[in-house]
XYZ file of C-alpha atoms in Angstrom:
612
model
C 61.902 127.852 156.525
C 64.514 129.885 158.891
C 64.872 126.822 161.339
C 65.971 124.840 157.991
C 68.077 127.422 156.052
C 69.815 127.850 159.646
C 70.339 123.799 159.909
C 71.666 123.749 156.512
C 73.979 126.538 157.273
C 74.929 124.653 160.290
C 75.795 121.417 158.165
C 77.900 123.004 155.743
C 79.884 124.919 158.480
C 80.632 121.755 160.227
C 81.514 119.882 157.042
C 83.834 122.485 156.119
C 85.382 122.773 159.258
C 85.788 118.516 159.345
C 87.613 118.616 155.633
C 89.706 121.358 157.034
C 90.753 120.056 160.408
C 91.421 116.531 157.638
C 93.305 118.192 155.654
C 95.388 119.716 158.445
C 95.587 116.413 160.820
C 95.789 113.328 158.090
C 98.650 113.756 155.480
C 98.524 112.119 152.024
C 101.580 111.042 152.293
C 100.959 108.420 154.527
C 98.828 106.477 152.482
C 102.505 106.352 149.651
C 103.322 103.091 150.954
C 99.587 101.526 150.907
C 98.799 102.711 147.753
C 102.207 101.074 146.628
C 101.538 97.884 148.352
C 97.641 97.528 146.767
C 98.896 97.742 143.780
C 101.936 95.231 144.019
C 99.983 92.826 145.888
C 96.521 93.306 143.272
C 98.729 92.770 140.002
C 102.251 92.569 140.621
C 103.080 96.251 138.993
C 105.135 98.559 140.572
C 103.382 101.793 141.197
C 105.824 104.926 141.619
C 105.280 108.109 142.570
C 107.470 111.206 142.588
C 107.476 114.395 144.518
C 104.911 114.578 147.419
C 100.816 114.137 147.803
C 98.257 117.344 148.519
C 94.959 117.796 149.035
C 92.245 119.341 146.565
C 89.147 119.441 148.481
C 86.897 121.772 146.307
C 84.843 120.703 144.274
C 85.514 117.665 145.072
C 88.195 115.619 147.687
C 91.055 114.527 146.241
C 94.827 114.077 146.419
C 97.358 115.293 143.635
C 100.199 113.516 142.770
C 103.041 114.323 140.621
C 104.761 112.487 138.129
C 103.695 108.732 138.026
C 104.481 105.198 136.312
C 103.035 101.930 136.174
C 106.070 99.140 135.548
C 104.710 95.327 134.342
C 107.592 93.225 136.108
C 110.792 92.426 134.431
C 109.456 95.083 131.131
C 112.252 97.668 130.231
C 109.767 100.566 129.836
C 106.883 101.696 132.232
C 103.082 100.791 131.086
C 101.240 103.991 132.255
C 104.042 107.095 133.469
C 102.068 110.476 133.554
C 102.917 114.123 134.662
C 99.964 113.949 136.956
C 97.427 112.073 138.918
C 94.256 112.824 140.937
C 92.676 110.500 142.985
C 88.937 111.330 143.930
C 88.302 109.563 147.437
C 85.853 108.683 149.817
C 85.194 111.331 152.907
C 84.127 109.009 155.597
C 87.096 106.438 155.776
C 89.518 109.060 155.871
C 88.024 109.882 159.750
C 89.382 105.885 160.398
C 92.592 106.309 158.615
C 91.372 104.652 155.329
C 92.196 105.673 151.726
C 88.887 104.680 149.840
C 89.229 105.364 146.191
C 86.758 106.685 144.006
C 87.872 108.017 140.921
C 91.464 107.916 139.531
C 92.387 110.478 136.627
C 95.534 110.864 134.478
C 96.512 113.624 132.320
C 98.772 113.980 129.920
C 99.472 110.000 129.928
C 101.664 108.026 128.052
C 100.117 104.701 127.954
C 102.840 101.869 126.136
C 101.040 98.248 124.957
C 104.806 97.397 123.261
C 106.979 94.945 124.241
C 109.284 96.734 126.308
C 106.199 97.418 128.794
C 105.146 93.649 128.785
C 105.520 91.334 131.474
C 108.812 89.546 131.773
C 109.334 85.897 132.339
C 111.825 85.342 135.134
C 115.071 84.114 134.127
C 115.632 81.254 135.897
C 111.201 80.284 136.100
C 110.311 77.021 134.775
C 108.905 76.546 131.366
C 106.055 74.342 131.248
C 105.187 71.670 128.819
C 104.207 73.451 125.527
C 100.706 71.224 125.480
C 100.440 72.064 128.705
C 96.918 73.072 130.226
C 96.666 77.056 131.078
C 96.362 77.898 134.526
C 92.534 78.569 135.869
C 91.979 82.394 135.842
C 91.939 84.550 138.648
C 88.177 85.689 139.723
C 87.965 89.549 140.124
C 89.455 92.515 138.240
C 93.041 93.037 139.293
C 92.751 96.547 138.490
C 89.927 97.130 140.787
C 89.015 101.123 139.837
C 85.329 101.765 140.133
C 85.642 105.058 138.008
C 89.047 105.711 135.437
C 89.735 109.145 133.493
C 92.649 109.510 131.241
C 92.657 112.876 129.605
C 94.736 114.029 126.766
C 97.192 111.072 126.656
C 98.909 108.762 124.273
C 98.673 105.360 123.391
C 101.803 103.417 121.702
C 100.877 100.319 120.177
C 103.629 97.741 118.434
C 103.089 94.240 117.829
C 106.286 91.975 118.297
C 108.558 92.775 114.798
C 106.308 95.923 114.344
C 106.087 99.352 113.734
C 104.510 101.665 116.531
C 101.410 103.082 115.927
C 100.802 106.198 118.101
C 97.405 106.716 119.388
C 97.077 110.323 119.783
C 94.754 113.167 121.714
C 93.386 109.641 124.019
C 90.364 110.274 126.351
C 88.903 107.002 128.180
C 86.313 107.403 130.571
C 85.624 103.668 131.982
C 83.532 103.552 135.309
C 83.473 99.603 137.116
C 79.875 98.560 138.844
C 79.865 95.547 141.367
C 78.392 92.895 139.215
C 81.689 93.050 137.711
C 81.192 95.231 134.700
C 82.689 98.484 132.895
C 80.939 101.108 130.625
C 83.442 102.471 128.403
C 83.598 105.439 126.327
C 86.748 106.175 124.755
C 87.635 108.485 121.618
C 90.868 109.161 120.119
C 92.906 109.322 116.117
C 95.756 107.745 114.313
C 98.106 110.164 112.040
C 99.946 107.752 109.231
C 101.285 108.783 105.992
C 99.805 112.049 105.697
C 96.292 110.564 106.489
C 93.975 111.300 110.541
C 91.933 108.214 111.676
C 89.455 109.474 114.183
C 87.618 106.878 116.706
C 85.077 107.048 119.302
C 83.515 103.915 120.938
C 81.103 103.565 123.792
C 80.340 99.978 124.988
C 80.129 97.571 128.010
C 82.570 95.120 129.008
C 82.534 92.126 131.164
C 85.359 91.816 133.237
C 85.298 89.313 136.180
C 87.723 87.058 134.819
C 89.765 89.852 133.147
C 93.020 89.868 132.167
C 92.876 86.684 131.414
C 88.785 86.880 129.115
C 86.858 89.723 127.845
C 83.909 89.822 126.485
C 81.106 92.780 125.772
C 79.437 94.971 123.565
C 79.991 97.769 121.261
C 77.160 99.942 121.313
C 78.434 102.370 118.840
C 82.038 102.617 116.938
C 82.286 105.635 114.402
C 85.245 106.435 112.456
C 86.531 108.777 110.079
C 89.698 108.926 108.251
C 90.666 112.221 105.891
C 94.200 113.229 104.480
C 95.819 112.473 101.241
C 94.600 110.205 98.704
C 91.468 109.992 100.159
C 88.227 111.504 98.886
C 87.282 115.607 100.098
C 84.282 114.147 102.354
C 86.378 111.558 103.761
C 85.436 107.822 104.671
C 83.355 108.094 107.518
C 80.851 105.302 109.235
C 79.500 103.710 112.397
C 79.379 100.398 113.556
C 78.214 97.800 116.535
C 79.362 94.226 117.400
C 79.992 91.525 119.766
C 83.656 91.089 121.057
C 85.163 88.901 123.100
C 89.065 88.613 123.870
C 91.334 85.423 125.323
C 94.303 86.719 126.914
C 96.482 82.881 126.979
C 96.172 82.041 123.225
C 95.071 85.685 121.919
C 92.029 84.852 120.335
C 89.667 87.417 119.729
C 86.379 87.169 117.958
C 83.805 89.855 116.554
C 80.499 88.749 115.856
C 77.286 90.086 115.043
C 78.774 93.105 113.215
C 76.355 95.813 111.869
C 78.411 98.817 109.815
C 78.381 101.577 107.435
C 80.955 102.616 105.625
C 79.659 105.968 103.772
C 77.136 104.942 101.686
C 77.985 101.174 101.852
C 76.505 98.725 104.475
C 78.140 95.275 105.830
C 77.552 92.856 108.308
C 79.103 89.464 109.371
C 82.028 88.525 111.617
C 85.627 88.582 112.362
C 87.788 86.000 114.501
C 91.470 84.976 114.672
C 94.082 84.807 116.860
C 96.577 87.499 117.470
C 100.651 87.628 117.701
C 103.760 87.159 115.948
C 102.116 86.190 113.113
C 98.537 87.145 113.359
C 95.950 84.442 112.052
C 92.587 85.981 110.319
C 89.216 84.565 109.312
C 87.136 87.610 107.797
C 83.335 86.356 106.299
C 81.359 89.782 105.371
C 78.827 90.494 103.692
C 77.404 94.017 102.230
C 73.526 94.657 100.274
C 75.536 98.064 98.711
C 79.287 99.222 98.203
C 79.975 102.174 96.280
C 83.739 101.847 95.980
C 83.643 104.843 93.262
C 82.982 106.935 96.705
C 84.973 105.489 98.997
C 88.368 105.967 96.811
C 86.673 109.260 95.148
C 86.837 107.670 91.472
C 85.181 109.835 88.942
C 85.842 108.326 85.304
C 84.235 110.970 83.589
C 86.795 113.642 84.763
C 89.565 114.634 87.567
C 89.486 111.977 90.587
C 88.526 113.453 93.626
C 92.012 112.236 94.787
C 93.504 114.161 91.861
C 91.419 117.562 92.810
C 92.583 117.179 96.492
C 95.806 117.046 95.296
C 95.700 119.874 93.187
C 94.246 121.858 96.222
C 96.820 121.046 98.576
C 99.912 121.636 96.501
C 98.366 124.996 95.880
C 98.697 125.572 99.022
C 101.442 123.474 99.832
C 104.121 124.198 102.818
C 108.094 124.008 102.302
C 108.894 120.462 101.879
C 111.044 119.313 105.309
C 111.192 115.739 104.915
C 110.763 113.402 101.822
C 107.867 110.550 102.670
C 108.780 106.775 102.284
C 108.283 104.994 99.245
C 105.951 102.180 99.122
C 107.139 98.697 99.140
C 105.147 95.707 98.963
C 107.393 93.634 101.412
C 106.679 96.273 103.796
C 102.591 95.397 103.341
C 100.918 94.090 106.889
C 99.932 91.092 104.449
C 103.546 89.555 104.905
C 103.197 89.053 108.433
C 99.624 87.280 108.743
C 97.563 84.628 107.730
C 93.652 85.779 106.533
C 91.289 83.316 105.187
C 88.786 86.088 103.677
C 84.756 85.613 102.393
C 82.963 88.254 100.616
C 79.482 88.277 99.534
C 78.296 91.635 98.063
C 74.386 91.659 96.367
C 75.407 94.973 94.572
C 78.851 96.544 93.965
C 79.715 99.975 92.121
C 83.172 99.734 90.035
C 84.581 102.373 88.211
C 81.110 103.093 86.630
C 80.479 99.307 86.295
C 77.206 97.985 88.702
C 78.381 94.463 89.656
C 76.082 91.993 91.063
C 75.810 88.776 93.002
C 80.011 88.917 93.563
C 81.936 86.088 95.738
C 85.277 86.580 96.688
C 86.940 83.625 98.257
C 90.647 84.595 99.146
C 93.807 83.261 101.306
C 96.476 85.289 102.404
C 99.479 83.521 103.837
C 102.041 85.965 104.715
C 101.955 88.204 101.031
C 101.312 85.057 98.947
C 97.483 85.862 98.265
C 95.066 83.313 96.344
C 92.132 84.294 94.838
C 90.134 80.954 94.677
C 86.871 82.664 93.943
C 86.109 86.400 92.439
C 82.717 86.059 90.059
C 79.624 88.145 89.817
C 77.596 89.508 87.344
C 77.796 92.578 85.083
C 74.802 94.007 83.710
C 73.544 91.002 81.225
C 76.745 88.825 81.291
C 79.402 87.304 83.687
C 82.981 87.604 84.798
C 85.207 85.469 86.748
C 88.903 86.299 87.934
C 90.960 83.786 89.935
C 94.545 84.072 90.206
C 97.115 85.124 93.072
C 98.827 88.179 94.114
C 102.365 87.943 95.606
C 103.293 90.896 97.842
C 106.349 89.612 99.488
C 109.041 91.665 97.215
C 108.977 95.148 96.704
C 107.405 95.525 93.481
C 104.207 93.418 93.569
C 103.306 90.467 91.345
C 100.254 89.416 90.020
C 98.644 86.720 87.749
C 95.263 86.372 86.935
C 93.180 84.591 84.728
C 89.817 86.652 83.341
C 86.748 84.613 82.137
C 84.607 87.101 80.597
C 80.637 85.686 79.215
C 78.571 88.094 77.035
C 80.217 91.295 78.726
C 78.861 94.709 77.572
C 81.618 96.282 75.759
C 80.872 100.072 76.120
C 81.087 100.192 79.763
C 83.617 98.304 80.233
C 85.687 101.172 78.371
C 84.521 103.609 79.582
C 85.727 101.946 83.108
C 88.989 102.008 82.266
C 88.820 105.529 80.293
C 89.467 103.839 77.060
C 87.819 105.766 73.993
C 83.726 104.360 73.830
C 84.418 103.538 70.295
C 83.009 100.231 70.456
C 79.981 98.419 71.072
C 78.685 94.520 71.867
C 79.349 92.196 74.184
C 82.155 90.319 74.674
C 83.118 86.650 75.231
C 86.998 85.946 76.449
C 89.200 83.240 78.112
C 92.888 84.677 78.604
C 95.715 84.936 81.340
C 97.452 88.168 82.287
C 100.279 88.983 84.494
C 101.860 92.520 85.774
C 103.248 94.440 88.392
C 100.905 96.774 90.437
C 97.250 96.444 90.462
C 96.295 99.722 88.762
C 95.085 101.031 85.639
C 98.749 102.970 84.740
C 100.305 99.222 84.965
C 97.129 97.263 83.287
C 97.742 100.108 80.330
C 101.670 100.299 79.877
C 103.095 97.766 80.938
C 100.670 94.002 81.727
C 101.529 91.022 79.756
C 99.235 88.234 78.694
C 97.242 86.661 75.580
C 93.677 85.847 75.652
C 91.339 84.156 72.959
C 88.055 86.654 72.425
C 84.930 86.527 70.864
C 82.637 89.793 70.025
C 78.742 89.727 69.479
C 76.830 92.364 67.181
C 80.425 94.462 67.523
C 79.271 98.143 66.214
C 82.251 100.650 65.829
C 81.421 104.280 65.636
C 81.684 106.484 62.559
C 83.068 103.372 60.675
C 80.919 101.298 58.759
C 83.080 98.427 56.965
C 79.990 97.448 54.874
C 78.877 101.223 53.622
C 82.547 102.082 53.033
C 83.061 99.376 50.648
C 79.851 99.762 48.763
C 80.181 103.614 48.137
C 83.921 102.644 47.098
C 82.924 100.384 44.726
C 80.344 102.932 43.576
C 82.673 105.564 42.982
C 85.059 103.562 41.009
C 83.007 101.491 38.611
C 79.511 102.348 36.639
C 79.029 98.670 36.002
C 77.993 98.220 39.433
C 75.430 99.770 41.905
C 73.692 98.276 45.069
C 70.834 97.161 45.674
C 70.459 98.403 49.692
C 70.658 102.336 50.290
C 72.374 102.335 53.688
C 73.600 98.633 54.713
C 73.931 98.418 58.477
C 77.450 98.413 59.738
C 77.000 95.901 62.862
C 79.286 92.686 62.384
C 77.514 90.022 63.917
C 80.301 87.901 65.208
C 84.240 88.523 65.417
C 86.701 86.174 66.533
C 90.023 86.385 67.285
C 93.714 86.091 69.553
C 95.190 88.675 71.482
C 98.558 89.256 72.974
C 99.559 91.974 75.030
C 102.692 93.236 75.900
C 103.705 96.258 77.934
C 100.487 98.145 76.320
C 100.850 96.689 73.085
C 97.892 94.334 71.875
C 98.629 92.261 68.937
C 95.170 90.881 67.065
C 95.962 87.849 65.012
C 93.489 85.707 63.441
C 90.865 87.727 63.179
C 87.648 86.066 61.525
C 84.087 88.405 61.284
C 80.920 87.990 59.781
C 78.320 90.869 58.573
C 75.474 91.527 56.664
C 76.627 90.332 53.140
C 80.022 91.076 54.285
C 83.086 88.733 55.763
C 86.132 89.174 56.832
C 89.774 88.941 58.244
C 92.919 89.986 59.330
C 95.059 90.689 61.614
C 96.932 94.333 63.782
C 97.894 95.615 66.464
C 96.268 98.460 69.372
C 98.804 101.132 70.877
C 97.527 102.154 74.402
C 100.002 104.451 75.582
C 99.781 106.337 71.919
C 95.875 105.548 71.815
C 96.887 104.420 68.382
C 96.082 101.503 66.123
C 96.939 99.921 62.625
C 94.392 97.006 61.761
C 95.222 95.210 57.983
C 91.656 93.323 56.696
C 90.260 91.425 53.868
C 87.252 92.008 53.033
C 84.702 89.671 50.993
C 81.420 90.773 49.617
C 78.791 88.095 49.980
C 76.168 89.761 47.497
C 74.154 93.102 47.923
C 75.029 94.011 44.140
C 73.394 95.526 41.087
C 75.133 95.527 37.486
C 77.569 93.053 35.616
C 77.544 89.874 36.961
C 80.680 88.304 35.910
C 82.076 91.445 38.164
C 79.619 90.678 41.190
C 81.013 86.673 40.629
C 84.874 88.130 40.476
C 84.130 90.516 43.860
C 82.497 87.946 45.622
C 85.866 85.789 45.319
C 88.425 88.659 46.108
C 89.329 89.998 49.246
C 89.367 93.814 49.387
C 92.426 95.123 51.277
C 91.290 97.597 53.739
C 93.416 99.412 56.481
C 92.829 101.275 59.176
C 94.999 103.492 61.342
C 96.013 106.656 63.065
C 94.702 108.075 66.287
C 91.722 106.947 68.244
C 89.940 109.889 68.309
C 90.773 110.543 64.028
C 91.021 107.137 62.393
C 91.688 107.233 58.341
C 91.218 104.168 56.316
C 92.918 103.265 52.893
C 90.501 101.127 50.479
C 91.964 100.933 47.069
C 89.011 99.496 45.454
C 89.847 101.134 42.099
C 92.781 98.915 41.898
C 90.954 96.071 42.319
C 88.666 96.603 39.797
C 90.984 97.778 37.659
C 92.732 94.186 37.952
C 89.428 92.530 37.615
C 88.862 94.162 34.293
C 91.981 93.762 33.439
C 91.625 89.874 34.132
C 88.719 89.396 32.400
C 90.081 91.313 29.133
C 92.799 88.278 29.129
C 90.841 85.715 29.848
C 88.313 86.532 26.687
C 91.578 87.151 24.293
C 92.872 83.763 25.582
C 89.482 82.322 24.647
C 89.828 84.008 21.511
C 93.718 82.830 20.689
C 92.744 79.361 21.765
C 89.892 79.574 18.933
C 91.997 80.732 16.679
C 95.231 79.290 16.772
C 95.903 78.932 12.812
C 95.634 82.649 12.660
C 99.306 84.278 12.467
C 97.827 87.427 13.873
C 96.480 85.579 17.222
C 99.785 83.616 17.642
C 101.497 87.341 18.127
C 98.854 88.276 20.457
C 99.945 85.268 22.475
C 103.763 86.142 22.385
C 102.896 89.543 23.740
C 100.129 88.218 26.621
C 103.048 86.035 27.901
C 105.344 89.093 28.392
């Protein structure tokens, strides 16, 4: 044991004393140039250094450079320029003169994919035919790096026409193996209008033919984004996937895709081609999605939006700048083409469970078709094609709903209408508006629509057991022959119009339980008002005098009602129109009488004073 802790003691003294009498005989600066000329000569960048190179030799040998950049050829701005670089090298070359390379590592970075950094054609080069067959690509990895480290750096990225996106607190850890292939693990977030995107990928590339081809895998991508407008918990998830990446026509495709998205699952694939005008062909598919949690809608009280809100102007700093309205020519959608396929088994709404929905959509450049958006809802069906158009600032949209044997009740309650009504519902209309929210939809949407309502029930009104206890009330020579006659009206029929919040019901035709009717009003949204004028016939259901039962069954009863949603009052002046009936049938039975007795002086002044 002595004999081996005295040869290790040994060993370490004389590898000490070699790194020492290295550091002191071979300076870093000699290998400026080389380093310079690898570069230029492996990719055709121009490598600069500043200041001069030291040694670090504990705990590991390296040499420290200042202030760096990395310069494409012909680009304005530098790729890579960092305040400082450490290169990890190889002991045992340095004893022949040789600068081996291990590890390079980057701090404080400031990495630019814009382009200003890109590579510049020549001036005077020739420009090939545009059909032109791409040159083969170069075998090996021009950035040959067996182990990379950028720490605490920045990212700018900016498609041609662009805004920058900043890619903030970046740390990349890629490490290169000699069958050609990097493990990458990279994490890093995005701050945009008030809201943090946070990423973190680990996967394998491979990149022998790279940069012109890339292909690999994602093991694992998770995300989370936070910040205003978006729900307390955030929208978090994971997600793996095939990529692959062609550098001379900027195709990229994703394939085999396998995410989460909160609650929410999808799979499927993504593939396009990328530049000026970016070119998109999205086909997903998802078993769940609970949008209600992924945009924090709560319909049966404050949004979680709306409580985040709350919370953060309580506490609220002084206001230093003012942030940028929205416009809809400003929308990523104006400068791409996406052909887009959705297929979603079961989708949460607003409160609404949707089933079995398609969405077949084209985007070209803000001028969106929707060929295809059907499902199911609970028992019945809905279907909304139309187009979107978000190339001015204020967006415009036109759809065209096809709703089949709809339940009513939840679809108010979805858009926090009053759940006064009940049935299902059958309509065919067209609608058009500015911004695709319920504020617009409500005040001020336009459109007409022909509807159609099965076994309609409206609480605390029954049309039916109003008019009978009306009649009741007002006449003795009548009674009915049902206690409590049930208030559903099996069918109603009808137009509407709608016009800034204002829906206009015309033609209104119903049927119920010894009961019909029609008429014709109007529904206030932004008052959550209403004024509906019917005419109501009774079809039988009486007791009592039957010449009165023949004369009701042959007038229409005037019925209104109006006033606030949540307090409707009717007006049913029944007493008047029994009052007329009797009335009526008084004249008809002295008319009788006169015409019997027309000799008679006495019935011929009877006459005179009928006539007046």
């Amino acid at each position: 044991m002595r004999r081996l802790i005295t040869t290790l003691a040994i060993l370490l003294v004389v590898i000490v004393a070699g790194m020492t009498a290295l550091v002191l005989l071979v300076n870093p600066n000699d290998f400026r140039g080389y380093m310079v000329k690898q570069v230029q000569q492996r990719s055709g960048y121009q490598l600069k250094l500043d200041g001069d190179l030291r040694w670090h030799v504990w705990p590991q040998l390296s040499i420290l450079a200042g202030r760096m950049s990395l310069t494409a050829p012909g680009a304005a701005q530098p790729m890579v320029s960092a305040e400082n670089m450490r290169l990890d090298v190889s002991l045992i070359p340095l004893f022949s003169h040789q600068l081996s390379v291990k590890q390079v590592m980057l701090k404080n970075a400031v990495i630019r994919a814009t382009p200003d950094s890109e590579r510049q054609r020549p001036q005077n080069a020739p420009i090939g035919p545009a059909d032109s067959t791409p040159a083969e690509p170069a075998s090996g990895w021009q950035y040959d790096i067996g182990h990379l480290r950028i720490v605490d750096s920045l990212l700018i990225w900016q498609q041609p026409g662009g805004e920058e996106i900043n890619f903030r607190n970046l740390n990349l850890d890629m490490t290169q193996d000699r069958r050609q292939s990097a493990a990458l693990d990279v994490a890093t977030s995005v701050s945009r209008d008030q809201r943090t995107l946070q990423l973190a990928l680990k996967g394998h590339m491979k990149i022998a033919d790279y940069p012109h081809r890339l292909s690999g895998n994602v093991d694992t991508l998770q995300w989370q984004l936070s910040g205003a407008g978006i729900p307390a918990d955030g929208i978090k998830g994971d997600a793996s996937m095939m990529a692959s990446w062609q550098a001379e026509n900027q195709q990229f495709s994703l394939q085999q895709i396998v995410a989460s998205l909160n609650d929410s699952q999808l799979n499927g694939e993504i593939s396009g081609k990328w530049g000026i005008q970016p070119d998109l062909k999205v086909a997903l598919h998802a078993t769940t999605l609970d949008l209600d949690k992924l945009f924090g809608i709560n319909i049966d009280g404050v949004s979680q939006q709306a409580q985040a809100a709350q919370l953060a102007a309580a506490n609220r700093p002084p206001v230093i700048a003012v942030e940028k309205s929205w416009s809809g020519a400003s929308s990523p959608l104006t400068g791409m083409h996406m052909l887009l396929n959705l297929k979603l088994d079961a989708v949460r709404w607003r409160g609404l469970d949707l089933h079995s929905v398609l969405l077949d959509a084209e985007n070209r450049a803000g001028e969106i078709s929707l060929n295809t958006f059907s499902g199911q809802v609970g028992a019945g069906r809905f279907s909304l094609p139309g187009a979107v158009d978000v190339r001015q600032p204020v967006a415009k949209i036109a759809l065209q709903p096809q709703l089949q044997t709809v339940a009513i009740k939840p679809l108010l309650r979805a858009f926090r209408l009053p759940q006064a009504l009940d049935g299902t519902l059958t309509l065919n209309g067209e609608l058009a508006g500015t911004d695709l929210d319920m504020m617009a939809a409500k005040n001020s949407w336009q459109g007409s629509a022909q509807a159609n309502v099965q076994n309609l029930q409206v609480a605390t009104l029954n049309i039916p057991q109003m008019v009978q206890r009306a009649i009741s009330r007002s006449s003795d020579r009548l009674s009915a022959d049902e206690a409590s006659p049930d208030g559903t009206i099996q069918q109603l029929s009808g137009k509407m119009m709608l016009n800034k919040g204002v829906i206009t019901l015309s033609q209104l035709n119903g049927e119920a339980q010894k009961l019909s009717l029609t008429g014709a009003g109007t529904v206030t949204m932004p008052t959550e008002a209403l004024d509906m004028q019917l005419a109501v016939k009774i079809n039988g259901g009486w007791k009592g005098d039957d010449r009165l039962i023949a004369a009701l069954a042959e007038s229409a009863i005037p019925l209104r009602i109006y006033g606030n949603w949540q307090s409707l009052q009717y007006s049913l002046p029944v007493d008047q129109l029994l009052r007329r009936q009797v009335e009526d049938a008084a004249k008809s039975r002295l008319n009788q009488w006169i015409d019997r007795n027309q000799s008679n002086e006495k019935a011929q002044q009877l006459k005179k004073q009928l006539q007046r």
